[in-house]
């Protein structure tokens, strides 16, 4: 019975913590992707039916599992799309805490107390909160990945083998980068089994069969589908290996012409990588190092996440894409190492044992960790963008780690400006018109005008020129933008017809 309460608490505590910023920001949504992608998909599923979410798989070439789930939930509940996304963040956070507890308890063999502490540390750390801020697909992939790994100790049982295969299959449809981690982990574990057989050690044939079969389907999916997705989504990278690596798995960060990962030099790229790493994990890094212990699954997962994070520093012209996403996912294994240091038991911490760190010292450091979590996480969750905690307010890392959770595509305080501008536009736009919206306003515009043709541009000219080219085939074009990007629009001869706060509407 006590074990059941620990499971319940590992789910409810992270859910409640993650619900705090959603309550503070109500009724406005949190997160960039929630506004730009998730809410519009939910809205279209409510209009066209839940099968519309399958177009994410067929047309967008994107991992569809979350879209299908959210689209179906939005269709059945008929709730406001923003309300659905606001509920999803806390729910995923609770699920992540639960599976980390399950992994610690069932795979690592930790006690209920230590497993619960691990789950709470992981789910409440501000880096994890940033992931649950809007990276819902990423979090869903991690949840399914951790559940699959939790079945490893009992793969000889048919039930666990089946669950392992099913969760690996679902993981492959949840997030592209997590699929890569899954493939690397499965390949490593299968290789260990083969190595044991060759060395004449303890070899489990059934385990090897399950590992190989669970590896093949995600591998085929990745080779034929996700590599093309990566190539299409990162088309603006010059990649000398693209012809031989399925459309471009490795990317060139320095020859980037436009986009999110835009760096003028290798030095700037390296500075961003190091700065983000120490902002994210500097407060807990000593405890991570002291709590490290040898484990074949955690070793390969942590190592590959570190490779994805720091590979651009070594090979800036041919590195894994989206380096910041690899780095943010380190929050899961790092939290496990921190919990292992703070709660010593039969799982030995390599460095802590060599240094002979006494148990009473770890108990005192536990108080410090709790204090750090309260200060960093609480300020990150509730402070407005205008007065964010200085620790998170670094301009260079804001694109990867927003300075506060009280932000979507604009600061929460500016959300009302967008609604007022869209309301004005709905009463004044002509029937034969289209809308060109800045990327920060595109999701809002799609929700307001689901049947209108909407083109999106960023601050980079190439996207704006493309949008303006296609918009010329309509009777009239309205450009929805914000300061300071309105300067680009005004220079192209468009006239300002509406202004409220930072939001501007131009037409010609």
GROMACS .gro file of C-alpha atoms in nm:
model
  508
    1UNK     CA    1   0.000   0.000   0.000
    2UNK     CA    2   0.281   0.242   0.084
    3UNK     CA    3   0.435   0.175  -0.256
    4UNK     CA    4   0.110   0.283  -0.424
    5UNK     CA    5   0.117   0.614  -0.238
    6UNK     CA    6   0.470   0.676  -0.363
    7UNK     CA    7   0.359   0.615  -0.720
    8UNK     CA    8   0.065   0.852  -0.673
    9UNK     CA    9   0.283   1.120  -0.517
   10UNK     CA   10   0.544   1.091  -0.792
   11UNK     CA   11   0.268   1.182  -1.039
   12UNK     CA   12   0.068   1.440  -0.843
   13UNK     CA   13   0.356   1.645  -0.703
   14UNK     CA   14   0.513   1.727  -1.044
   15UNK     CA   15   0.168   1.786  -1.189
   16UNK     CA   16   0.084   2.039  -0.918
   17UNK     CA   17   0.421   2.214  -0.950
   18UNK     CA   18   0.387   2.242  -1.327
   19UNK     CA   19   0.029   2.367  -1.294
   20UNK     CA   20   0.144   2.674  -1.099
   21UNK     CA   21   0.274   2.872  -1.401
   22UNK     CA   22  -0.034   2.774  -1.601
   23UNK     CA   23  -0.260   2.911  -1.328
   24UNK     CA   24  -0.055   3.231  -1.300
   25UNK     CA   25  -0.077   3.290  -1.676
   26UNK     CA   26  -0.447   3.200  -1.711
   27UNK     CA   27  -0.618   3.233  -1.958
   28UNK     CA   28  -0.316   3.283  -2.181
   29UNK     CA   29  -0.110   2.985  -2.305
   30UNK     CA   30   0.254   2.916  -2.223
   31UNK     CA   31   0.516   2.811  -2.473
   32UNK     CA   32   0.615   2.885  -2.830
   33UNK     CA   33   0.522   2.551  -2.989
   34UNK     CA   34   0.193   2.534  -2.800
   35UNK     CA   35   0.074   2.849  -2.978
   36UNK     CA   36   0.247   2.800  -3.312
   37UNK     CA   37   0.174   2.430  -3.368
   38UNK     CA   38  -0.029   2.246  -3.106
   39UNK     CA   39  -0.328   2.478  -3.061
   40UNK     CA   40  -0.386   2.527  -3.438
   41UNK     CA   41  -0.376   2.150  -3.495
   42UNK     CA   42  -0.627   2.096  -3.213
   43UNK     CA   43  -0.852   2.363  -3.363
   44UNK     CA   44  -0.841   2.203  -3.710
   45UNK     CA   45  -0.914   1.861  -3.560
   46UNK     CA   46  -1.221   2.011  -3.393
   47UNK     CA   47  -1.329   2.146  -3.733
   48UNK     CA   48  -1.242   1.855  -3.964
   49UNK     CA   49  -1.240   1.564  -3.722
   50UNK     CA   50  -0.965   1.375  -3.536
   51UNK     CA   51  -0.835   1.208  -3.854
   52UNK     CA   52  -0.699   1.546  -3.959
   53UNK     CA   53  -0.412   1.488  -3.717
   54UNK     CA   54  -0.289   1.213  -3.953
   55UNK     CA   55  -0.189   1.486  -4.200
   56UNK     CA   56   0.094   1.563  -3.957
   57UNK     CA   57   0.230   1.221  -4.045
   58UNK     CA   58   0.159   1.223  -4.418
   59UNK     CA   59   0.219   1.588  -4.509
   60UNK     CA   60   0.440   1.742  -4.241
   61UNK     CA   61   0.669   1.439  -4.209
   62UNK     CA   62   0.668   1.497  -3.837
   63UNK     CA   63   0.641   1.258  -3.540
   64UNK     CA   64   0.260   1.241  -3.515
   65UNK     CA   65   0.180   1.067  -3.186
   66UNK     CA   66   0.128   1.378  -2.972
   67UNK     CA   67  -0.069   1.558  -3.244
   68UNK     CA   68  -0.298   1.258  -3.281
   69UNK     CA   69  -0.352   1.236  -2.906
   70UNK     CA   70  -0.412   1.607  -2.857
   71UNK     CA   71  -0.627   1.633  -3.168
   72UNK     CA   72  -0.850   1.348  -3.053
   73UNK     CA   73  -0.875   1.492  -2.702
   74UNK     CA   74  -0.964   1.836  -2.838
   75UNK     CA   75  -1.224   1.687  -3.071
   76UNK     CA   76  -1.391   1.483  -2.798
   77UNK     CA   77  -1.380   1.748  -2.526
   78UNK     CA   78  -1.455   2.049  -2.751
   79UNK     CA   79  -1.254   2.260  -2.510
   80UNK     CA   80  -1.073   2.574  -2.615
   81UNK     CA   81  -0.745   2.470  -2.786
   82UNK     CA   82  -0.543   2.685  -2.548
   83UNK     CA   83  -0.710   2.519  -2.250
   84UNK     CA   84  -0.618   2.176  -2.386
   85UNK     CA   85  -0.253   2.278  -2.420
   86UNK     CA   86  -0.254   2.431  -2.071
   87UNK     CA   87  -0.373   2.102  -1.925
   88UNK     CA   88  -0.125   1.897  -2.125
   89UNK     CA   89   0.189   2.054  -1.980
   90UNK     CA   90   0.112   1.960  -1.616
   91UNK     CA   91  -0.013   1.618  -1.725
   92UNK     CA   92   0.309   1.537  -1.910
   93UNK     CA   93   0.514   1.665  -1.618
   94UNK     CA   94   0.325   1.433  -1.384
   95UNK     CA   95   0.378   1.140  -1.621
   96UNK     CA   96   0.749   1.216  -1.642
   97UNK     CA   97   0.780   1.214  -1.263
   98UNK     CA   98   0.590   0.887  -1.250
   99UNK     CA   99   0.807   0.707  -1.508
  100UNK     CA  100   1.130   0.834  -1.349
  101UNK     CA  101   1.007   0.688  -1.020
  102UNK     CA  102   0.916   0.363  -1.197
  103UNK     CA  103   1.257   0.347  -1.367
  104UNK     CA  104   1.443   0.413  -1.043
  105UNK     CA  105   1.234   0.160  -0.853
  106UNK     CA  106   1.212  -0.123  -1.107
  107UNK     CA  107   1.528  -0.090  -1.314
  108UNK     CA  108   1.780   0.062  -1.073
  109UNK     CA  109   1.633  -0.121  -0.773
  110UNK     CA  110   1.625   0.190  -0.554
  111UNK     CA  111   1.405   0.228  -0.247
  112UNK     CA  112   1.070   0.405  -0.266
  113UNK     CA  113   1.210   0.707  -0.080
  114UNK     CA  114   1.511   0.746  -0.306
  115UNK     CA  115   1.307   0.686  -0.622
  116UNK     CA  116   1.051   0.946  -0.516
  117UNK     CA  117   1.325   1.199  -0.443
  118UNK     CA  118   1.473   1.132  -0.787
  119UNK     CA  119   1.136   1.187  -0.956
  120UNK     CA  120   1.075   1.513  -0.769
  121UNK     CA  121   1.424   1.648  -0.839
  122UNK     CA  122   1.390   1.567  -1.207
  123UNK     CA  123   1.039   1.704  -1.260
  124UNK     CA  124   1.087   2.024  -1.059
  125UNK     CA  125   1.429   2.130  -1.193
  126UNK     CA  126   1.399   2.440  -1.410
  127UNK     CA  127   1.555   2.269  -1.715
  128UNK     CA  128   1.282   2.004  -1.703
  129UNK     CA  129   1.025   2.280  -1.657
  130UNK     CA  130   1.162   2.443  -1.970
  131UNK     CA  131   1.110   2.115  -2.160
  132UNK     CA  132   0.751   2.089  -2.039
  133UNK     CA  133   0.703   2.459  -2.123
  134UNK     CA  134   0.639   2.376  -2.488
  135UNK     CA  135   0.845   2.071  -2.597
  136UNK     CA  136   0.553   1.835  -2.547
  137UNK     CA  137   0.661   1.591  -2.818
  138UNK     CA  138   1.008   1.578  -2.670
  139UNK     CA  139   0.871   1.505  -2.321
  140UNK     CA  140   0.633   1.241  -2.454
  141UNK     CA  141   0.924   1.070  -2.628
  142UNK     CA  142   1.127   1.070  -2.307
  143UNK     CA  143   0.834   0.926  -2.112
  144UNK     CA  144   0.792   0.636  -2.353
  145UNK     CA  145   1.168   0.584  -2.373
  146UNK     CA  146   1.201   0.561  -1.994
  147UNK     CA  147   0.903   0.323  -1.969
  148UNK     CA  148   1.062   0.096  -2.229
  149UNK     CA  149   1.394   0.092  -2.044
  150UNK     CA  150   1.215   0.004  -1.721
  151UNK     CA  151   1.121  -0.334  -1.874
  152UNK     CA  152   1.484  -0.437  -1.931
  153UNK     CA  153   1.537  -0.640  -1.609
  154UNK     CA  154   1.256  -0.882  -1.699
  155UNK     CA  155   1.277  -0.918  -2.077
  156UNK     CA  156   1.275  -1.297  -2.042
  157UNK     CA  157   0.908  -1.269  -1.947
  158UNK     CA  158   0.672  -1.254  -2.243
  159UNK     CA  159   0.464  -0.973  -2.094
  160UNK     CA  160   0.763  -0.746  -2.034
  161UNK     CA  161   0.909  -0.827  -2.376
  162UNK     CA  162   0.581  -0.729  -2.540
  163UNK     CA  163   0.559  -0.406  -2.338
  164UNK     CA  164   0.919  -0.326  -2.429
  165UNK     CA  165   0.847  -0.370  -2.800
  166UNK     CA  166   0.525  -0.166  -2.785
  167UNK     CA  167   0.682   0.126  -2.598
  168UNK     CA  168   0.982   0.130  -2.833
  169UNK     CA  169   0.738   0.139  -3.125
  170UNK     CA  170   0.542   0.428  -2.972
  171UNK     CA  171   0.861   0.609  -2.879
  172UNK     CA  172   0.966   0.601  -3.244
  173UNK     CA  173   0.646   0.788  -3.335
  174UNK     CA  174   0.674   1.045  -3.057
  175UNK     CA  175   0.989   1.248  -3.127
  176UNK     CA  176   1.267   1.238  -3.384
  177UNK     CA  177   1.564   1.302  -3.156
  178UNK     CA  178   1.446   1.061  -2.888
  179UNK     CA  179   1.419   0.800  -3.163
  180UNK     CA  180   1.793   0.843  -3.223
  181UNK     CA  181   1.866   0.794  -2.852
  182UNK     CA  182   1.647   0.483  -2.855
  183UNK     CA  183   1.830   0.337  -3.153
  184UNK     CA  184   2.173   0.405  -3.003
  185UNK     CA  185   2.071   0.248  -2.671
  186UNK     CA  186   1.917  -0.062  -2.832
  187UNK     CA  187   2.218  -0.110  -3.058
  188UNK     CA  188   2.454  -0.083  -2.761
  189UNK     CA  189   2.257  -0.329  -2.548
  190UNK     CA  190   2.231  -0.580  -2.833
  191UNK     CA  191   2.606  -0.546  -2.897
  192UNK     CA  192   2.674  -0.622  -2.530
  193UNK     CA  193   2.472  -0.943  -2.555
  194UNK     CA  194   2.665  -1.050  -2.866
  195UNK     CA  195   2.994  -0.963  -2.696
  196UNK     CA  196   2.902  -1.177  -2.395
  197UNK     CA  197   2.826  -1.470  -2.624
  198UNK     CA  198   3.157  -1.436  -2.806
  199UNK     CA  199   3.341  -1.422  -2.475
  200UNK     CA  200   3.158  -1.727  -2.345
  201UNK     CA  201   2.986  -1.534  -2.068
  202UNK     CA  202   2.623  -1.533  -1.955
  203UNK     CA  203   2.420  -1.494  -2.273
  204UNK     CA  204   2.043  -1.453  -2.299
  205UNK     CA  205   1.918  -1.544  -2.645
  206UNK     CA  206   1.562  -1.429  -2.578
  207UNK     CA  207   1.684  -1.092  -2.458
  208UNK     CA  208   1.891  -1.044  -2.775
  209UNK     CA  209   1.593  -1.132  -2.995
  210UNK     CA  210   1.374  -0.876  -2.818
  211UNK     CA  211   1.643  -0.606  -2.842
  212UNK     CA  212   1.706  -0.666  -3.213
  213UNK     CA  213   1.337  -0.683  -3.304
  214UNK     CA  214   1.268  -0.365  -3.107
  215UNK     CA  215   1.559  -0.199  -3.288
  216UNK     CA  216   1.460  -0.286  -3.645
  217UNK     CA  217   1.125  -0.104  -3.672
  218UNK     CA  218   1.245   0.233  -3.533
  219UNK     CA  219   1.558   0.199  -3.747
  220UNK     CA  220   1.357   0.151  -4.067
  221UNK     CA  221   1.127   0.437  -3.967
  222UNK     CA  222   1.422   0.665  -3.901
  223UNK     CA  223   1.614   0.572  -4.216
  224UNK     CA  224   1.318   0.610  -4.451
  225UNK     CA  225   1.122   0.885  -4.279
  226UNK     CA  226   1.285   1.092  -4.007
  227UNK     CA  227   1.613   1.151  -4.189
  228UNK     CA  228   1.408   1.305  -4.465
  229UNK     CA  229   1.225   1.507  -4.201
  230UNK     CA  230   1.556   1.633  -4.063
  231UNK     CA  231   1.677   1.716  -4.411
  232UNK     CA  232   1.358   1.906  -4.497
  233UNK     CA  233   1.330   2.092  -4.170
  234UNK     CA  234   1.697   2.194  -4.171
  235UNK     CA  235   1.717   2.265  -4.541
  236UNK     CA  236   1.899   2.592  -4.480
  237UNK     CA  237   2.208   2.408  -4.355
  238UNK     CA  238   2.482   2.345  -4.606
  239UNK     CA  239   2.575   1.983  -4.549
  240UNK     CA  240   2.857   1.825  -4.754
  241UNK     CA  241   2.740   1.478  -4.649
  242UNK     CA  242   2.371   1.523  -4.732
  243UNK     CA  243   2.378   1.310  -5.047
  244UNK     CA  244   2.521   1.010  -4.864
  245UNK     CA  245   2.339   1.043  -4.534
  246UNK     CA  246   1.969   1.024  -4.624
  247UNK     CA  247   1.910   1.394  -4.690
  248UNK     CA  248   2.121   1.544  -4.417
  249UNK     CA  249   2.157   1.407  -4.065
  250UNK     CA  250   2.477   1.600  -4.002
  251UNK     CA  251   2.455   1.975  -4.048
  252UNK     CA  252   2.683   2.271  -4.097
  253UNK     CA  253   2.613   2.534  -3.830
  254UNK     CA  254   2.854   2.792  -3.971
  255UNK     CA  255   2.729   2.797  -4.331
  256UNK     CA  256   2.375   2.851  -4.207
  257UNK     CA  257   2.200   3.114  -4.415
  258UNK     CA  258   1.893   3.167  -4.202
  259UNK     CA  259   1.696   3.018  -3.916
  260UNK     CA  260   1.700   2.954  -3.543
  261UNK     CA  261   2.058   2.828  -3.517
  262UNK     CA  262   2.231   3.128  -3.670
  263UNK     CA  263   2.597   3.187  -3.576
  264UNK     CA  264   2.840   3.431  -3.740
  265UNK     CA  265   3.148   3.233  -3.632
  266UNK     CA  266   3.271   2.919  -3.459
  267UNK     CA  267   3.365   3.121  -3.150
  268UNK     CA  268   3.009   3.249  -3.110
  269UNK     CA  269   2.872   2.895  -3.150
  270UNK     CA  270   3.112   2.761  -2.888
  271UNK     CA  271   3.025   3.044  -2.649
  272UNK     CA  272   2.653   2.969  -2.680
  273UNK     CA  273   2.706   2.598  -2.613
  274UNK     CA  274   2.923   2.647  -2.304
  275UNK     CA  275   2.708   2.928  -2.166
  276UNK     CA  276   2.384   2.733  -2.198
  277UNK     CA  277   2.539   2.424  -2.039
  278UNK     CA  278   2.663   2.608  -1.731
  279UNK     CA  279   2.342   2.808  -1.692
  280UNK     CA  280   2.135   2.490  -1.713
  281UNK     CA  281   2.348   2.257  -1.503
  282UNK     CA  282   2.600   2.471  -1.317
  283UNK     CA  283   2.395   2.465  -0.993
  284UNK     CA  284   2.386   2.081  -0.983
  285UNK     CA  285   2.696   1.984  -1.180
  286UNK     CA  286   2.913   1.905  -0.872
  287UNK     CA  287   2.641   1.673  -0.740
  288UNK     CA  288   2.607   1.509  -1.083
  289UNK     CA  289   2.979   1.429  -1.091
  290UNK     CA  290   2.982   1.307  -0.730
  291UNK     CA  291   2.672   1.093  -0.784
  292UNK     CA  292   2.780   0.923  -1.105
  293UNK     CA  293   2.761   0.543  -1.101
  294UNK     CA  294   2.823   0.285  -1.368
  295UNK     CA  295   2.515   0.161  -1.549
  296UNK     CA  296   2.509   0.040  -1.907
  297UNK     CA  297   2.183   0.217  -1.999
  298UNK     CA  298   2.257   0.547  -1.827
  299UNK     CA  299   2.616   0.543  -1.955
  300UNK     CA  300   2.524   0.518  -2.323
  301UNK     CA  301   2.230   0.758  -2.294
  302UNK     CA  302   2.424   1.025  -2.108
  303UNK     CA  303   2.725   0.990  -2.333
  304UNK     CA  304   2.522   1.030  -2.650
  305UNK     CA  305   2.334   1.331  -2.512
  306UNK     CA  306   2.669   1.489  -2.432
  307UNK     CA  307   2.791   1.410  -2.784
  308UNK     CA  308   2.483   1.574  -2.935
  309UNK     CA  309   2.531   1.877  -2.712
  310UNK     CA  310   2.903   1.938  -2.769
  311UNK     CA  311   2.963   1.786  -3.112
  312UNK     CA  312   2.931   2.130  -3.283
  313UNK     CA  313   3.233   2.249  -3.083
  314UNK     CA  314   3.447   1.972  -3.234
  315UNK     CA  315   3.285   1.945  -3.578
  316UNK     CA  316   3.095   2.270  -3.639
  317UNK     CA  317   3.054   2.188  -4.009
  318UNK     CA  318   2.924   1.832  -3.963
  319UNK     CA  319   2.744   1.793  -3.630
  320UNK     CA  320   2.412   1.657  -3.512
  321UNK     CA  321   2.126   1.906  -3.554
  322UNK     CA  322   1.945   2.090  -3.274
  323UNK     CA  323   2.232   2.076  -3.025
  324UNK     CA  324   2.037   2.263  -2.756
  325UNK     CA  325   1.766   1.996  -2.751
  326UNK     CA  326   2.023   1.725  -2.676
  327UNK     CA  327   2.154   1.939  -2.392
  328UNK     CA  328   1.814   2.004  -2.234
  329UNK     CA  329   1.741   1.630  -2.226
  330UNK     CA  330   2.045   1.579  -2.002
  331UNK     CA  331   1.820   1.689  -1.716
  332UNK     CA  332   1.689   1.332  -1.678
  333UNK     CA  333   2.016   1.136  -1.631
  334UNK     CA  334   2.172   1.425  -1.437
  335UNK     CA  335   1.880   1.423  -1.192
  336UNK     CA  336   1.932   1.050  -1.138
  337UNK     CA  337   2.299   1.106  -1.055
  338UNK     CA  338   2.211   1.388  -0.814
  339UNK     CA  339   1.960   1.165  -0.632
  340UNK     CA  340   2.219   0.887  -0.611
  341UNK     CA  341   2.466   1.119  -0.441
  342UNK     CA  342   2.216   1.263  -0.194
  343UNK     CA  343   2.072   0.924  -0.095
  344UNK     CA  344   2.360   0.675  -0.071
  345UNK     CA  345   2.267   0.307  -0.065
  346UNK     CA  346   2.377  -0.007  -0.243
  347UNK     CA  347   2.422   0.188  -0.569
  348UNK     CA  348   2.772   0.321  -0.522
  349UNK     CA  349   2.876   0.669  -0.639
  350UNK     CA  350   3.223   0.626  -0.792
  351UNK     CA  351   3.380   0.960  -0.707
  352UNK     CA  352   3.194   1.013  -0.378
  353UNK     CA  353   3.324   0.679  -0.251
  354UNK     CA  354   3.680   0.762  -0.352
  355UNK     CA  355   3.656   1.098  -0.177
  356UNK     CA  356   3.480   0.930   0.119
  357UNK     CA  357   3.206   1.191   0.140
  358UNK     CA  358   3.025   1.118   0.471
  359UNK     CA  359   2.653   1.052   0.483
  360UNK     CA  360   2.582   1.343   0.719
  361UNK     CA  361   2.746   1.580   0.467
  362UNK     CA  362   2.513   1.454   0.195
  363UNK     CA  363   2.217   1.521   0.422
  364UNK     CA  364   2.328   1.881   0.461
  365UNK     CA  365   2.375   1.914   0.087
  366UNK     CA  366   2.021   1.787   0.040
  367UNK     CA  367   1.899   2.101   0.213
  368UNK     CA  368   2.107   2.306  -0.031
  369UNK     CA  369   1.958   2.124  -0.330
  370UNK     CA  370   1.605   2.184  -0.203
  371UNK     CA  371   1.687   2.552  -0.155
  372UNK     CA  372   1.828   2.575  -0.508
  373UNK     CA  373   1.520   2.406  -0.653
  374UNK     CA  374   1.285   2.640  -0.469
  375UNK     CA  375   1.470   2.957  -0.570
  376UNK     CA  376   1.545   2.874  -0.933
  377UNK     CA  377   1.228   2.684  -1.020
  378UNK     CA  378   0.980   2.913  -0.843
  379UNK     CA  379   1.125   3.229  -0.997
  380UNK     CA  380   1.141   3.062  -1.337
  381UNK     CA  381   0.776   2.961  -1.316
  382UNK     CA  382   0.601   3.275  -1.197
  383UNK     CA  383   0.806   3.592  -1.260
  384UNK     CA  384   0.685   3.799  -1.558
  385UNK     CA  385   0.907   3.852  -1.860
  386UNK     CA  386   0.956   4.217  -1.768
  387UNK     CA  387   1.119   4.126  -1.435
  388UNK     CA  388   1.265   3.781  -1.495
  389UNK     CA  389   1.521   3.638  -1.254
  390UNK     CA  390   1.864   3.774  -1.365
  391UNK     CA  391   2.015   3.424  -1.375
  392UNK     CA  392   1.789   3.336  -1.671
  393UNK     CA  393   1.804   3.672  -1.847
  394UNK     CA  394   2.105   3.610  -2.067
  395UNK     CA  395   2.040   3.741  -2.418
  396UNK     CA  396   2.256   3.475  -2.585
  397UNK     CA  397   2.070   3.180  -2.433
  398UNK     CA  398   1.714   3.321  -2.443
  399UNK     CA  399   1.637   3.140  -2.767
  400UNK     CA  400   1.708   2.801  -2.602
  401UNK     CA  401   1.609   2.876  -2.243
  402UNK     CA  402   1.344   3.151  -2.222
  403UNK     CA  403   1.403   3.381  -1.923
  404UNK     CA  404   1.070   3.283  -1.770
  405UNK     CA  405   0.783   3.044  -1.826
  406UNK     CA  406   0.544   3.341  -1.834
  407UNK     CA  407   0.595   3.370  -2.205
  408UNK     CA  408   0.450   3.222  -2.522
  409UNK     CA  409   0.541   3.371  -2.858
  410UNK     CA  410   0.523   3.707  -2.677
  411UNK     CA  411   0.536   3.801  -2.308
  412UNK     CA  412   0.212   3.707  -2.133
  413UNK     CA  413   0.137   4.076  -2.073
  414UNK     CA  414   0.132   4.130  -2.452
  415UNK     CA  415  -0.108   3.848  -2.537
  416UNK     CA  416  -0.411   4.075  -2.513
  417UNK     CA  417  -0.254   4.305  -2.776
  418UNK     CA  418  -0.262   4.022  -3.031
  419UNK     CA  419  -0.624   3.936  -2.958
  420UNK     CA  420  -0.731   4.300  -3.004
  421UNK     CA  421  -0.541   4.326  -3.332
  422UNK     CA  422  -0.694   4.003  -3.466
  423UNK     CA  423  -1.041   4.120  -3.361
  424UNK     CA  424  -0.992   4.442  -3.558
  425UNK     CA  425  -0.867   4.245  -3.856
  426UNK     CA  426  -1.167   4.011  -3.851
  427UNK     CA  427  -1.403   4.308  -3.892
  428UNK     CA  428  -1.203   4.491  -4.158
  429UNK     CA  429  -1.041   4.237  -4.389
  430UNK     CA  430  -1.189   4.170  -4.734
  431UNK     CA  431  -1.315   3.829  -4.841
  432UNK     CA  432  -1.054   3.784  -5.117
  433UNK     CA  433  -0.756   3.861  -4.894
  434UNK     CA  434  -0.476   3.664  -4.734
  435UNK     CA  435  -0.266   3.725  -4.425
  436UNK     CA  436   0.112   3.736  -4.394
  437UNK     CA  437   0.199   3.694  -4.027
  438UNK     CA  438   0.527   3.715  -3.842
  439UNK     CA  439   0.622   3.378  -3.696
  440UNK     CA  440   0.546   3.496  -3.340
  441UNK     CA  441   0.189   3.580  -3.449
  442UNK     CA  442   0.129   3.297  -3.697
  443UNK     CA  443  -0.027   3.050  -3.450
  444UNK     CA  444  -0.265   3.313  -3.314
  445UNK     CA  445  -0.364   3.405  -3.670
  446UNK     CA  446  -0.430   3.043  -3.769
  447UNK     CA  447  -0.661   3.006  -3.471
  448UNK     CA  448  -0.849   3.326  -3.555
  449UNK     CA  449  -0.881   3.252  -3.928
  450UNK     CA  450  -0.869   2.874  -3.984
  451UNK     CA  451  -1.017   2.906  -4.335
  452UNK     CA  452  -0.792   3.189  -4.453
  453UNK     CA  453  -0.467   3.149  -4.643
  454UNK     CA  454  -0.189   3.247  -4.401
  455UNK     CA  455   0.177   3.284  -4.493
  456UNK     CA  456   0.447   3.300  -4.230
  457UNK     CA  457   0.771   3.491  -4.228
  458UNK     CA  458   1.050   3.551  -3.979
  459UNK     CA  459   1.284   3.844  -3.935
  460UNK     CA  460   1.491   3.709  -4.222
  461UNK     CA  461   1.421   3.855  -4.565
  462UNK     CA  462   1.415   3.528  -4.760
  463UNK     CA  463   1.096   3.410  -4.585
  464UNK     CA  464   0.926   3.747  -4.624
  465UNK     CA  465   1.004   3.761  -4.995
  466UNK     CA  466   0.853   3.415  -5.041
  467UNK     CA  467   0.539   3.511  -4.847
  468UNK     CA  468   0.496   3.833  -5.045
  469UNK     CA  469   0.541   3.647  -5.372
  470UNK     CA  470   0.254   3.408  -5.300
  471UNK     CA  471   0.032   3.676  -5.148
  472UNK     CA  472   0.026   3.875  -5.474
  473UNK     CA  473  -0.223   3.627  -5.616
  474UNK     CA  474  -0.490   3.749  -5.371
  475UNK     CA  475  -0.705   4.061  -5.397
  476UNK     CA  476  -0.554   4.214  -5.086
  477UNK     CA  477  -0.283   4.125  -4.840
  478UNK     CA  478  -0.269   4.212  -4.470
  479UNK     CA  479   0.063   4.187  -4.292
  480UNK     CA  480   0.051   4.117  -3.919
  481UNK     CA  481   0.379   4.205  -3.752
  482UNK     CA  482   0.541   4.341  -3.439
  483UNK     CA  483   0.798   4.604  -3.353
  484UNK     CA  484   1.083   4.613  -3.450
  485UNK     CA  485   1.009   4.387  -3.751
  486UNK     CA  486   0.756   4.643  -3.878
  487UNK     CA  487   1.047   4.847  -4.014
  488UNK     CA  488   1.106   4.578  -4.277
  489UNK     CA  489   0.740   4.597  -4.384
  490UNK     CA  490   0.728   4.975  -4.399
  491UNK     CA  491   1.037   4.979  -4.621
  492UNK     CA  492   0.848   4.771  -4.880
  493UNK     CA  493   0.578   5.031  -4.930
  494UNK     CA  494   0.303   4.890  -4.707
  495UNK     CA  495   0.079   5.128  -4.514
  496UNK     CA  496   0.010   5.104  -4.142
  497UNK     CA  497  -0.366   5.064  -4.082
  498UNK     CA  498  -0.378   4.944  -3.719
  499UNK     CA  499  -0.152   4.960  -3.417
  500UNK     CA  500  -0.199   4.840  -3.061
  501UNK     CA  501   0.090   4.791  -2.823
  502UNK     CA  502   0.368   4.622  -3.018
  503UNK     CA  503   0.133   4.471  -3.279
  504UNK     CA  504   0.104   4.634  -3.621
  505UNK     CA  505  -0.116   4.562  -3.923
  506UNK     CA  506  -0.006   4.678  -4.267
  507UNK     CA  507  -0.173   4.656  -4.606
  508UNK     CA  508  -0.129   4.780  -4.960
   0.00000   0.00000   0.00000
